[in-house]
Short mmCIF file of C-alpha atoms in Angstrom, two decimals:
data_model
loop_
_atom_site.label_atom_id
_atom_site.label_comp_id
_atom_site.label_asym_id
_atom_site.label_seq_id
_atom_site.Cartn_x
_atom_site.Cartn_y
_atom_site.Cartn_z
CA LYS J 1 -34.36 -45.05 -65.03
CA ASN J 2 -32.50 -41.77 -65.47
CA GLN J 3 -29.03 -42.28 -64.08
CA VAL J 4 -25.53 -40.86 -64.39
CA GLU J 5 -22.61 -43.04 -63.38
CA GLN J 6 -19.07 -41.84 -62.99
CA SER J 7 -15.76 -43.63 -62.74
CA PRO J 8 -13.45 -43.85 -61.04
CA GLN J 9 -15.00 -42.96 -57.72
CA SER J 10 -11.69 -41.47 -56.61
CA LEU J 11 -8.31 -40.89 -58.16
CA ILE J 12 -4.86 -39.80 -57.01
CA ILE J 13 -2.37 -38.46 -59.54
CA LEU J 14 0.93 -36.66 -59.37
CA GLU J 15 1.12 -32.99 -60.13
CA GLY J 16 1.78 -32.38 -63.80
CA LYS J 17 0.23 -35.64 -64.97
CA ASN J 18 -2.87 -35.97 -67.11
CA CYS J 19 -6.02 -37.86 -66.20
CA THR J 20 -9.37 -38.78 -67.70
CA LEU J 21 -12.65 -39.11 -65.86
CA GLN J 22 -15.54 -41.10 -67.27
CA CYS J 23 -19.28 -40.59 -67.28
CA ASN J 24 -22.01 -42.92 -68.58
CA TYR J 25 -25.62 -41.90 -68.60
CA THR J 26 -29.05 -43.33 -69.29
CA VAL J 27 -30.93 -40.04 -69.19
CA SER J 28 -33.77 -39.42 -71.59
CA PRO J 29 -34.78 -37.22 -73.24
CA PHE J 30 -31.29 -35.78 -73.45
CA SER J 31 -30.75 -32.04 -73.58
CA ASN J 32 -27.16 -31.37 -72.62
CA LEU J 33 -24.28 -32.68 -70.54
CA ARG J 34 -22.27 -30.63 -68.12
CA TRP J 35 -19.12 -31.11 -66.13
CA TYR J 36 -18.76 -29.27 -62.85
CA LYS J 37 -15.86 -28.87 -60.45
CA GLN J 38 -16.77 -28.77 -56.78
CA ASP J 39 -14.21 -27.81 -54.20
CA THR J 40 -14.81 -29.13 -50.69
CA GLY J 41 -17.41 -27.02 -48.92
CA ARG J 42 -18.22 -25.00 -52.03
CA GLY J 43 -20.88 -25.00 -54.70
CA PRO J 44 -20.26 -26.57 -58.13
CA VAL J 45 -18.60 -24.45 -60.80
CA SER J 46 -19.33 -25.12 -64.45
CA LEU J 47 -16.45 -26.35 -66.60
CA THR J 48 -18.16 -27.31 -69.85
CA ILE J 49 -21.61 -27.79 -71.26
CA MET J 50 -22.29 -29.76 -74.43
CA THR J 51 -25.42 -30.24 -76.46
CA PHE J 52 -26.30 -33.29 -78.53
CA SER J 53 -24.46 -32.04 -81.61
CA GLU J 54 -21.20 -31.24 -79.85
CA ASN J 55 -18.61 -33.96 -79.30
CA THR J 56 -15.80 -31.99 -77.72
CA LYS J 57 -15.38 -28.79 -75.79
CA SER J 58 -12.39 -27.30 -74.04
CA ASN J 59 -11.98 -24.90 -71.17
CA GLY J 60 -8.30 -24.26 -70.57
CA ARG J 61 -6.70 -27.50 -69.38
CA TYR J 62 -10.08 -29.22 -69.27
CA THR J 63 -11.40 -31.01 -72.36
CA ALA J 64 -14.73 -32.78 -72.36
CA THR J 65 -15.94 -35.24 -74.97
CA LEU J 66 -19.41 -36.51 -75.66
CA ASP J 67 -20.54 -39.56 -77.60
CA ALA J 68 -24.30 -39.25 -77.71
CA ASP J 69 -24.66 -42.60 -79.47
CA THR J 70 -23.02 -44.60 -76.71
CA LYS J 71 -24.15 -42.12 -74.03
CA GLN J 72 -20.65 -41.61 -72.72
CA SER J 73 -18.63 -38.57 -71.81
CA SER J 74 -15.15 -37.99 -70.55
CA LEU J 75 -13.30 -35.12 -68.93
CA HIS J 76 -9.59 -34.92 -69.63
CA ILE J 77 -7.39 -32.80 -67.40
CA THR J 78 -4.02 -31.87 -68.81
CA ALA J 79 -0.92 -31.01 -66.79
CA SER J 80 -2.72 -31.29 -63.47
CA GLN J 81 -2.17 -28.73 -60.74
CA LEU J 82 -2.64 -28.98 -57.00
CA SER J 83 -5.66 -26.71 -57.33
CA ASP J 84 -7.35 -29.31 -59.50
CA SER J 85 -7.96 -31.38 -56.36
CA ALA J 86 -11.75 -31.43 -56.11
CA SER J 87 -14.82 -33.46 -56.97
CA TYR J 88 -15.80 -33.50 -60.61
CA ILE J 89 -19.46 -34.02 -61.26
CA CYS J 90 -21.05 -35.08 -64.51
CA VAL J 91 -24.58 -33.74 -64.88
CA VAL J 92 -27.05 -34.53 -67.63
CA SER J 93 -29.97 -32.27 -68.32
CA ARG J 94 -33.29 -33.82 -69.25
CA ASN J 95 -35.33 -31.97 -71.80
CA THR J 96 -38.59 -32.08 -69.87
CA GLY J 97 -39.62 -28.51 -70.48
CA PHE J 98 -37.61 -26.95 -67.72
CA GLN J 99 -34.24 -28.71 -67.94
CA LYS J 100 -34.17 -31.04 -64.96
CA LEU J 101 -30.63 -32.01 -63.97
CA VAL J 102 -29.53 -35.55 -63.15
CA PHE J 103 -26.32 -35.59 -61.13
CA GLY J 104 -23.59 -38.19 -61.09
CA THR J 105 -22.00 -39.08 -57.78
CA GLY J 106 -18.74 -37.47 -58.80
CA THR J 107 -15.09 -38.41 -59.01
CA ARG J 108 -12.91 -37.19 -56.17
CA LEU J 109 -9.54 -36.17 -57.60
CA LEU J 110 -6.49 -35.59 -55.47
CA VAL J 111 -3.43 -34.11 -57.12
CA SER J 112 -0.37 -34.93 -55.10
CA PRO J 113 2.87 -32.88 -55.16
CA GLY W 1 -20.89 -12.41 -64.55
CA ALA W 2 -23.55 -14.92 -63.45
CA VAL W 3 -22.75 -14.86 -59.75
CA VAL W 4 -25.00 -16.48 -57.18
CA SER W 5 -24.49 -15.79 -53.50
CA GLN W 6 -25.83 -17.51 -50.41
CA HIS W 7 -26.15 -16.25 -46.90
CA PRO W 8 -25.14 -17.39 -44.42
CA SER W 9 -22.25 -19.56 -45.53
CA TRP W 10 -22.61 -21.64 -42.40
CA VAL W 11 -24.99 -21.71 -39.48
CA ILE W 12 -25.36 -23.66 -36.26
CA CYS W 13 -28.75 -23.81 -34.64
CA LYS W 14 -30.45 -25.66 -31.84
CA SER W 15 -32.91 -28.45 -32.46
CA GLY W 16 -36.45 -27.14 -32.80
CA THR W 17 -35.53 -23.70 -34.10
CA SER W 18 -35.95 -22.40 -37.64
CA VAL W 19 -33.23 -21.25 -39.98
CA LYS W 20 -33.51 -19.10 -43.09
CA ILE W 21 -31.04 -19.34 -45.96
CA GLU W 22 -30.94 -16.70 -48.68
CA CYS W 23 -29.97 -17.21 -52.30
CA ARG W 24 -29.36 -14.20 -54.53
CA SER W 25 -28.48 -13.82 -58.17
CA LEU W 26 -26.19 -10.81 -58.15
CA ASP W 27 -25.91 -9.81 -61.79
CA PHE W 28 -28.81 -11.42 -63.57
CA GLN W 29 -32.49 -12.04 -63.14
CA ALA W 30 -33.41 -15.60 -62.32
CA THR W 31 -36.87 -16.73 -63.23
CA THR W 32 -36.16 -20.12 -61.72
CA MET W 33 -34.17 -21.05 -58.66
CA PHE W 34 -33.38 -24.52 -57.38
CA TRP W 35 -32.57 -25.78 -53.92
CA TYR W 36 -30.34 -28.80 -53.40
CA ARG W 37 -29.14 -30.72 -50.40
CA GLN W 38 -25.83 -32.54 -50.30
CA PHE W 39 -24.75 -35.01 -47.65
CA PRO W 40 -21.06 -35.86 -47.15
CA LYS W 41 -19.49 -37.68 -50.08
CA GLN W 42 -22.80 -37.74 -51.93
CA SER W 43 -24.00 -35.82 -54.92
CA LEU W 44 -26.49 -33.00 -54.95
CA MET W 45 -30.12 -33.93 -54.50
CA LEU W 46 -32.79 -31.59 -55.79
CA MET W 47 -35.21 -30.54 -53.10
CA ALA W 48 -37.43 -28.09 -54.91
CA THR W 49 -37.79 -25.79 -57.88
CA SER W 50 -39.15 -22.31 -57.44
CA ASN W 51 -40.36 -19.85 -60.02
CA GLU W 52 -40.64 -16.19 -59.18
CA GLY W 53 -44.07 -15.31 -57.90
CA SER W 54 -45.43 -18.84 -57.72
CA LYS W 55 -45.36 -21.76 -55.33
CA ALA W 56 -42.35 -24.03 -55.29
CA THR W 57 -42.48 -27.53 -56.72
CA TYR W 58 -41.07 -30.04 -54.29
CA GLU W 59 -39.40 -33.32 -55.14
CA GLN W 60 -40.87 -36.53 -53.86
CA GLY W 61 -40.02 -37.13 -50.24
CA VAL W 62 -39.29 -33.49 -49.42
CA GLU W 63 -41.67 -32.06 -46.82
CA LYS W 64 -43.01 -28.75 -48.08
CA ASP W 65 -44.14 -27.71 -44.61
CA LYS W 66 -40.68 -28.27 -43.22
CA PHE W 67 -38.68 -26.66 -46.02
CA LEU W 68 -40.43 -23.41 -46.84
CA ILE W 69 -39.33 -21.77 -50.06
CA ASN W 70 -40.13 -18.23 -51.07
CA HIS W 71 -39.11 -16.75 -54.41
CA ALA W 72 -40.39 -13.24 -53.97
CA SER W 73 -38.28 -11.51 -56.59
CA LEU W 74 -36.23 -12.28 -59.67
CA THR W 75 -33.02 -12.09 -57.66
CA LEU W 76 -33.92 -13.62 -54.30
CA SER W 77 -35.12 -16.97 -53.06
CA THR W 78 -35.17 -18.11 -49.46
CA LEU W 79 -35.24 -21.55 -47.88
CA THR W 80 -36.48 -21.81 -44.32
CA VAL W 81 -35.83 -25.01 -42.44
CA THR W 82 -38.54 -25.10 -39.80
CA SER W 83 -38.24 -26.98 -36.53
CA ALA W 84 -34.80 -28.17 -37.48
CA HIS W 85 -33.52 -31.52 -36.25
CA PRO W 86 -30.00 -32.98 -36.30
CA GLU W 87 -30.86 -35.07 -39.36
CA ASP W 88 -31.43 -31.80 -41.26
CA SER W 89 -27.74 -31.04 -40.88
CA SER W 90 -26.41 -30.87 -44.41
CA PHE W 91 -24.92 -28.67 -47.09
CA TYR W 92 -27.65 -26.68 -48.83
CA ILE W 93 -26.90 -25.29 -52.28
CA CYS W 94 -29.05 -23.10 -54.45
CA SER W 95 -28.79 -22.50 -58.15
CA ALA W 96 -30.35 -19.92 -60.41
CA ARG W 97 -31.26 -19.96 -64.07
CA PRO W 98 -31.34 -16.78 -66.16
CA GLY W 99 -34.69 -15.91 -67.61
CA GLN W 100 -33.60 -15.36 -71.18
CA GLY W 101 -30.73 -15.38 -73.61
CA VAL W 102 -28.41 -18.10 -74.85
CA SER W 103 -27.50 -19.05 -71.30
CA SER W 104 -31.08 -19.54 -70.25
CA TYR W 105 -30.53 -23.28 -69.87
CA GLU W 106 -27.46 -22.82 -67.70
CA GLN W 107 -27.71 -23.06 -63.95
CA TYR W 108 -25.34 -21.09 -61.79
CA PHE W 109 -24.71 -22.48 -58.35
CA GLY W 110 -24.25 -20.65 -55.12
CA PRO W 111 -21.36 -21.41 -52.76
CA GLY W 112 -23.56 -23.39 -50.40
CA THR W 113 -24.65 -23.09 -46.78
CA ARG W 114 -23.46 -25.55 -44.17
CA LEU W 115 -26.24 -26.17 -41.62
CA THR W 116 -25.45 -27.91 -38.36
CA VAL W 117 -28.32 -28.65 -35.99
CA THR W 118 -27.29 -29.47 -32.44
#
């Protein structure tokens, strides 16, 4: 079954601290893995997208890693800011001819002052 | 670049009426657009995939006669919720995929439309 599981489900950290979100997937055939940030009441915004051959990608204070062998990914947020409070969704794209996305349930991050 | 807009951003309608939601790709042509539904504290669930000029492909369990999708141009797709009921209240999000280029596998999401059926 094609699934994407994320942990933790929710997380509270102090402003300025770092955190790491986890994503495990059982999606096949694999095409790429994406991390999105979704603010409450808004659509998801892409942070990173990685193909099979990429094992790390950064976007400012966000760094994503991918281990295609163990089917795991992580999103590391450095020096968190209040504006980082959002849901972070791991999404794996299946290579079925038209790139069908399988969504994780997300990690709700709250950055506290 | 790669901006997707939705209109309206939120709508309240009475049970039994129909509501149309528009999704536009503002600065690129989208050969494929996707419609998702998201309930509170849940992830996005794909409802249907639409390709410009052809009929939409609906996911299992999604009623095609209730959720009418029209993708009449490369920059516009519409979702019409017909005979809406309170259980249709949800957050509807569209996404669009560029037709060509290195970003052709990327999907750009709209800001979403909050539908409340009373």
